[in-house]
Short mmCIF file of C-alpha atoms in Angstrom, two decimals:
data_model
loop_
_atom_site.label_atom_id
_atom_site.label_comp_id
_atom_site.label_asym_id
_atom_site.label_seq_id
_atom_site.Cartn_x
_atom_site.Cartn_y
_atom_site.Cartn_z
CA UNK A 1 138.98 70.43 171.05
CA UNK A 2 140.89 68.01 168.70
CA UNK A 3 137.92 68.21 166.27
CA UNK A 4 137.90 72.00 166.34
CA UNK A 5 141.67 72.12 165.66
CA UNK A 6 141.37 69.65 162.70
CA UNK A 7 138.46 71.50 161.28
CA UNK A 8 140.36 74.74 161.31
CA UNK A 9 143.51 73.05 160.12
CA UNK A 10 141.39 71.91 156.99
CA UNK A 11 139.05 74.85 156.57
CA UNK A 12 141.42 77.73 156.62
CA UNK A 13 143.92 76.44 154.12
CA UNK A 14 140.96 75.24 151.98
CA UNK A 15 139.50 78.74 151.94
CA UNK A 16 142.80 80.20 151.07
CA UNK A 17 143.31 77.82 148.27
CA UNK A 18 139.71 78.33 146.93
CA UNK A 19 140.09 82.09 147.09
CA UNK A 20 143.60 82.34 145.62
CA UNK A 21 142.62 79.84 142.80
CA UNK A 22 139.50 82.07 142.10
CA UNK A 23 141.73 85.08 141.83
CA UNK A 24 144.01 83.48 139.37
CA UNK A 25 141.15 82.00 137.28
CA UNK A 26 139.48 85.39 137.09
CA UNK A 27 142.90 87.05 136.05
CA UNK A 28 143.32 84.58 133.34
CA UNK A 29 139.86 84.10 132.12
CA UNK A 30 138.87 87.75 132.21
CA UNK A 31 142.13 89.78 131.68
CA UNK A 32 142.42 93.46 131.30
CA UNK A 33 141.71 94.31 127.54
CA UNK A 34 144.66 95.22 125.40
CA UNK A 35 144.15 97.62 122.48
CA UNK A 36 147.02 97.89 120.16
CA UNK A 37 147.92 101.15 118.66
CA UNK A 38 148.81 99.73 115.25
CA UNK A 39 146.27 100.00 112.55
CA UNK A 40 146.24 98.70 108.88
CA UNK A 41 146.09 102.28 107.53
CA UNK A 42 149.69 102.83 109.04
CA UNK A 43 150.97 99.92 106.89
CA UNK A 44 149.34 101.24 103.73
CA UNK A 45 146.33 98.80 103.91
CA UNK A 46 142.70 99.76 103.57
CA UNK A 47 140.56 97.60 105.88
CA UNK A 48 136.77 97.21 105.74
CA UNK A 49 135.77 97.45 109.39
CA UNK A 50 133.32 94.71 110.42
CA UNK A 51 131.32 93.46 113.35
CA UNK A 52 130.93 89.68 113.09
CA UNK A 53 128.47 87.73 114.98
CA UNK A 54 129.11 84.25 116.50
CA UNK A 55 126.74 81.45 116.82
CA UNK A 56 126.35 82.19 120.55
CA UNK A 57 125.82 85.93 120.06
CA UNK A 58 129.22 87.47 120.57
CA UNK A 59 130.10 90.40 118.54
CA UNK A 60 133.72 90.42 117.12
CA UNK A 61 135.40 93.50 116.16
CA UNK A 62 137.15 92.71 112.73
CA UNK A 63 139.13 94.08 109.70
CA UNK A 64 138.71 92.66 106.33
CA UNK A 65 141.57 93.55 103.81
CA UNK A 66 140.55 92.63 100.32
CA UNK A 67 143.05 91.75 97.62
CA UNK A 68 142.01 92.96 94.12
CA UNK A 69 142.30 89.61 92.43
CA UNK A 70 142.97 86.90 95.27
CA UNK A 71 140.40 84.09 95.62
CA UNK A 72 142.28 82.68 98.70
CA UNK A 73 141.91 84.09 102.14
CA UNK A 74 143.59 83.90 105.44
CA UNK A 75 142.01 84.45 108.77
CA UNK A 76 144.43 85.66 111.24
CA UNK A 77 144.01 84.62 115.03
CA UNK A 78 145.94 86.51 117.68
CA UNK A 79 147.26 85.34 120.81
CA UNK A 80 146.40 85.55 124.55
CA UNK A 81 145.46 88.24 125.90
CA UNK A 82 146.25 90.50 122.97
CA UNK A 83 144.21 91.86 120.09
CA UNK A 84 144.32 91.67 116.30
CA UNK A 85 146.61 94.68 116.06
CA UNK A 86 149.27 92.85 117.89
CA UNK A 87 149.96 90.50 114.97
CA UNK A 88 149.32 92.89 112.17
CA UNK A 89 152.91 93.79 111.64
CA UNK A 90 153.84 90.20 111.64
CA UNK A 91 151.24 89.16 108.91
CA UNK A 92 150.68 92.23 106.91
CA UNK A 93 153.04 90.90 104.15
CA UNK A 94 150.32 88.24 103.35
CA UNK A 95 148.12 90.97 101.86
CA UNK A 96 150.31 90.91 98.73
CA UNK A 97 148.71 87.52 97.86
CA UNK A 98 145.69 86.88 99.96
CA UNK A 99 142.56 88.46 101.32
CA UNK A 100 143.15 88.84 105.05
CA UNK A 101 140.61 88.74 107.87
CA UNK A 102 141.48 89.87 111.31
CA UNK A 103 139.25 89.75 114.39
CA UNK A 104 139.52 90.23 118.14
CA UNK A 105 138.71 86.94 119.93
CA UNK A 106 135.88 87.07 122.34
CA UNK A 107 136.68 89.09 125.55
CA UNK A 108 139.67 90.56 123.93
CA UNK A 109 140.37 94.01 122.26
CA UNK A 110 137.04 95.59 121.10
CA UNK A 111 135.07 92.34 120.89
CA UNK A 112 132.15 91.37 123.05
CA UNK A 113 132.17 88.52 125.55
CA UNK A 114 133.33 88.17 129.07
CA UNK A 115 135.51 85.13 129.52
CA UNK A 116 138.40 83.77 127.50
CA UNK A 117 138.15 79.90 127.29
CA UNK A 118 141.59 78.97 125.92
CA UNK A 119 140.32 77.88 122.66
CA UNK A 120 137.10 75.94 123.62
CA UNK A 121 134.58 78.60 122.63
CA UNK A 122 137.09 80.53 120.43
CA UNK A 123 136.51 78.12 117.65
CA UNK A 124 133.16 79.67 117.15
CA UNK A 125 134.80 82.94 116.57
CA UNK A 126 136.73 81.25 113.64
CA UNK A 127 133.41 79.93 112.50
CA UNK A 128 132.12 83.30 112.39
CA UNK A 129 134.95 84.57 110.26
CA UNK A 130 134.53 81.73 107.84
CA UNK A 131 130.81 82.39 107.45
CA UNK A 132 131.63 85.98 106.56
CA UNK A 133 134.09 84.91 103.91
CA UNK A 134 131.42 82.73 102.48
CA UNK A 135 128.95 85.51 102.09
CA UNK A 136 131.58 87.30 99.98
CA UNK A 137 131.83 84.22 97.68
CA UNK A 138 135.32 83.34 99.23
CA UNK A 139 134.56 80.01 100.86
CA UNK A 140 136.69 77.80 98.58
CA UNK A 141 140.27 78.85 99.67
CA UNK A 142 140.47 79.57 103.30
CA UNK A 143 143.46 79.17 105.64
CA UNK A 144 144.13 79.90 109.33
CA UNK A 145 147.23 81.52 110.77
CA UNK A 146 147.16 81.65 114.55
CA UNK A 147 149.60 82.57 117.33
CA UNK A 148 149.91 81.09 120.87
CA UNK A 149 146.27 80.59 122.01
CA UNK A 150 145.12 81.51 118.52
CA UNK A 151 147.47 78.82 117.20
CA UNK A 152 145.91 76.22 119.39
CA UNK A 153 142.46 77.39 118.45
CA UNK A 154 143.47 76.97 114.87
CA UNK A 155 144.04 73.32 115.55
CA UNK A 156 141.02 72.84 117.59
CA UNK A 157 138.69 74.09 114.88
CA UNK A 158 136.63 71.54 113.10
CA UNK A 159 135.32 73.83 110.45
CA UNK A 160 135.46 71.82 107.16
CA UNK A 161 136.06 74.93 104.98
CA UNK A 162 139.64 75.31 106.30
CA UNK A 163 142.01 74.13 103.65
CA UNK A 164 145.42 74.81 105.55
CA UNK A 165 146.55 75.97 108.99
CA UNK A 166 149.72 77.61 110.29
CA UNK A 167 150.29 77.54 113.98
CA UNK A 168 152.84 79.65 115.69
CA UNK A 169 153.68 78.47 119.32
CA UNK A 170 150.60 76.48 120.01
CA UNK A 171 150.23 74.63 123.39
CA UNK A 172 149.39 70.91 122.83
CA UNK A 173 147.31 70.52 125.95
CA UNK A 174 145.92 73.39 127.99
CA UNK A 175 145.80 71.51 131.34
CA UNK A 176 149.58 70.48 130.77
CA UNK A 177 150.38 74.02 129.88
CA UNK A 178 148.92 75.38 133.05
CA UNK A 179 150.78 72.73 135.01
CA UNK A 180 153.95 74.01 133.47
CA UNK A 181 153.14 77.54 134.08
CA UNK A 182 152.53 76.92 137.77
CA UNK A 183 155.29 74.49 138.30
CA UNK A 184 156.92 76.68 141.09
CA UNK A 185 154.04 76.01 143.29
CA UNK A 186 155.43 72.65 144.18
CA UNK A 187 153.13 70.31 146.16
CA UNK A 188 150.44 72.95 146.06
CA UNK A 189 150.27 72.90 142.24
CA UNK A 190 147.92 70.02 141.77
CA UNK A 191 145.17 71.13 144.29
CA UNK A 192 145.56 74.69 142.96
CA UNK A 193 145.04 73.78 139.47
CA UNK A 194 142.12 71.45 140.39
CA UNK A 195 140.42 74.39 142.03
CA UNK A 196 141.06 76.60 139.07
CA UNK A 197 139.44 73.86 136.77
CA UNK A 198 136.44 73.72 139.02
CA UNK A 199 136.04 77.45 138.78
CA UNK A 200 136.18 77.14 134.97
CA UNK A 201 133.44 74.53 134.99
CA UNK A 202 131.20 76.58 137.35
CA UNK A 203 131.63 80.00 135.66
CA UNK A 204 132.21 79.08 131.97
CA UNK A 205 131.10 75.57 131.59
CA UNK A 206 134.28 74.77 130.10
CA UNK A 207 136.37 71.66 131.10
CA UNK A 208 140.08 72.70 130.84
CA UNK A 209 140.96 68.99 130.70
CA UNK A 210 139.21 68.60 127.35
CA UNK A 211 141.20 71.41 125.54
CA UNK A 212 143.74 69.24 123.78
CA UNK A 213 145.02 70.62 120.46
CA UNK A 214 147.45 67.81 119.89
CA UNK A 215 144.57 65.32 119.77
CA UNK A 216 142.53 67.66 117.57
CA UNK A 217 145.48 67.95 115.21
CA UNK A 218 145.69 64.15 114.88
CA UNK A 219 142.30 64.16 113.06
CA UNK A 220 143.08 66.96 110.60
CA UNK A 221 143.61 65.82 107.09
CA UNK A 222 144.58 69.14 105.44
CA UNK A 223 148.13 70.64 105.81
CA UNK A 224 149.41 72.03 109.05
CA UNK A 225 152.48 74.23 109.27
CA UNK A 226 154.00 74.39 112.99
CA UNK A 227 156.29 77.25 113.82
CA UNK A 228 158.01 77.46 117.21
CA UNK A 229 161.01 79.32 118.63
CA UNK A 230 163.52 76.99 120.38
CA UNK A 231 164.06 79.57 123.11
CA UNK A 232 160.31 79.95 123.89
CA UNK A 233 159.91 79.56 127.63
CA UNK A 234 156.22 80.65 127.91
CA UNK A 235 155.09 77.79 125.58
CA UNK A 236 158.06 75.59 125.30
CA UNK A 237 158.78 74.02 121.86
CA UNK A 238 158.08 70.46 123.09
CA UNK A 239 154.37 71.50 122.57
CA UNK A 240 154.83 71.50 118.85
CA UNK A 241 156.85 68.37 119.07
CA UNK A 242 153.94 66.63 120.75
CA UNK A 243 151.60 68.02 118.17
#
């Protein structure tokens, strides 16, 4: 009888924890897609609409806005879980001086892909954008401008063609950011997050503990501009301070 009571006392809470952590993992890694209503044409820009292909076969819905004389180009990386149109209004002014390349990250917007990986696989999306610019003879002056998850991915990218990076509200360490987001769970937080990390490993092959933009940034020799609002409560400014 004592064994049955102990077994149930461990099994049912464990089952509840596994189930709840799976639901949250699924919600975060496979969110409902957001399609922005804003298009470049509404801002007087004329995009070339593209379908870029990543090294692992994901098709990315993209816009290329060519400047008539510019040699330098900026790749715009949107935040989670939005799409490229979400940051269009914030970045369209750059079209006065640069070529601009927008794309929907994998599993967002109109791009292919099933899981968002917090920057781990999204660096391949940046690589696909860089490869496209090289095919147009624009490989010598490439910069990245990212927001939130896109900002962290900008820092995680090891592409040697990148000459400068601007990161707006990046998280410094994805595991630490999740710990902050679920801080209200109290003593349940650590086992809950451990279970989410297991789901990530099992279903995406990605180790959340390895996604650490602050360490990646330490190895970058080209310029980095960090932008962070002091009132940001979703990704607090201490993330940029650590970077």
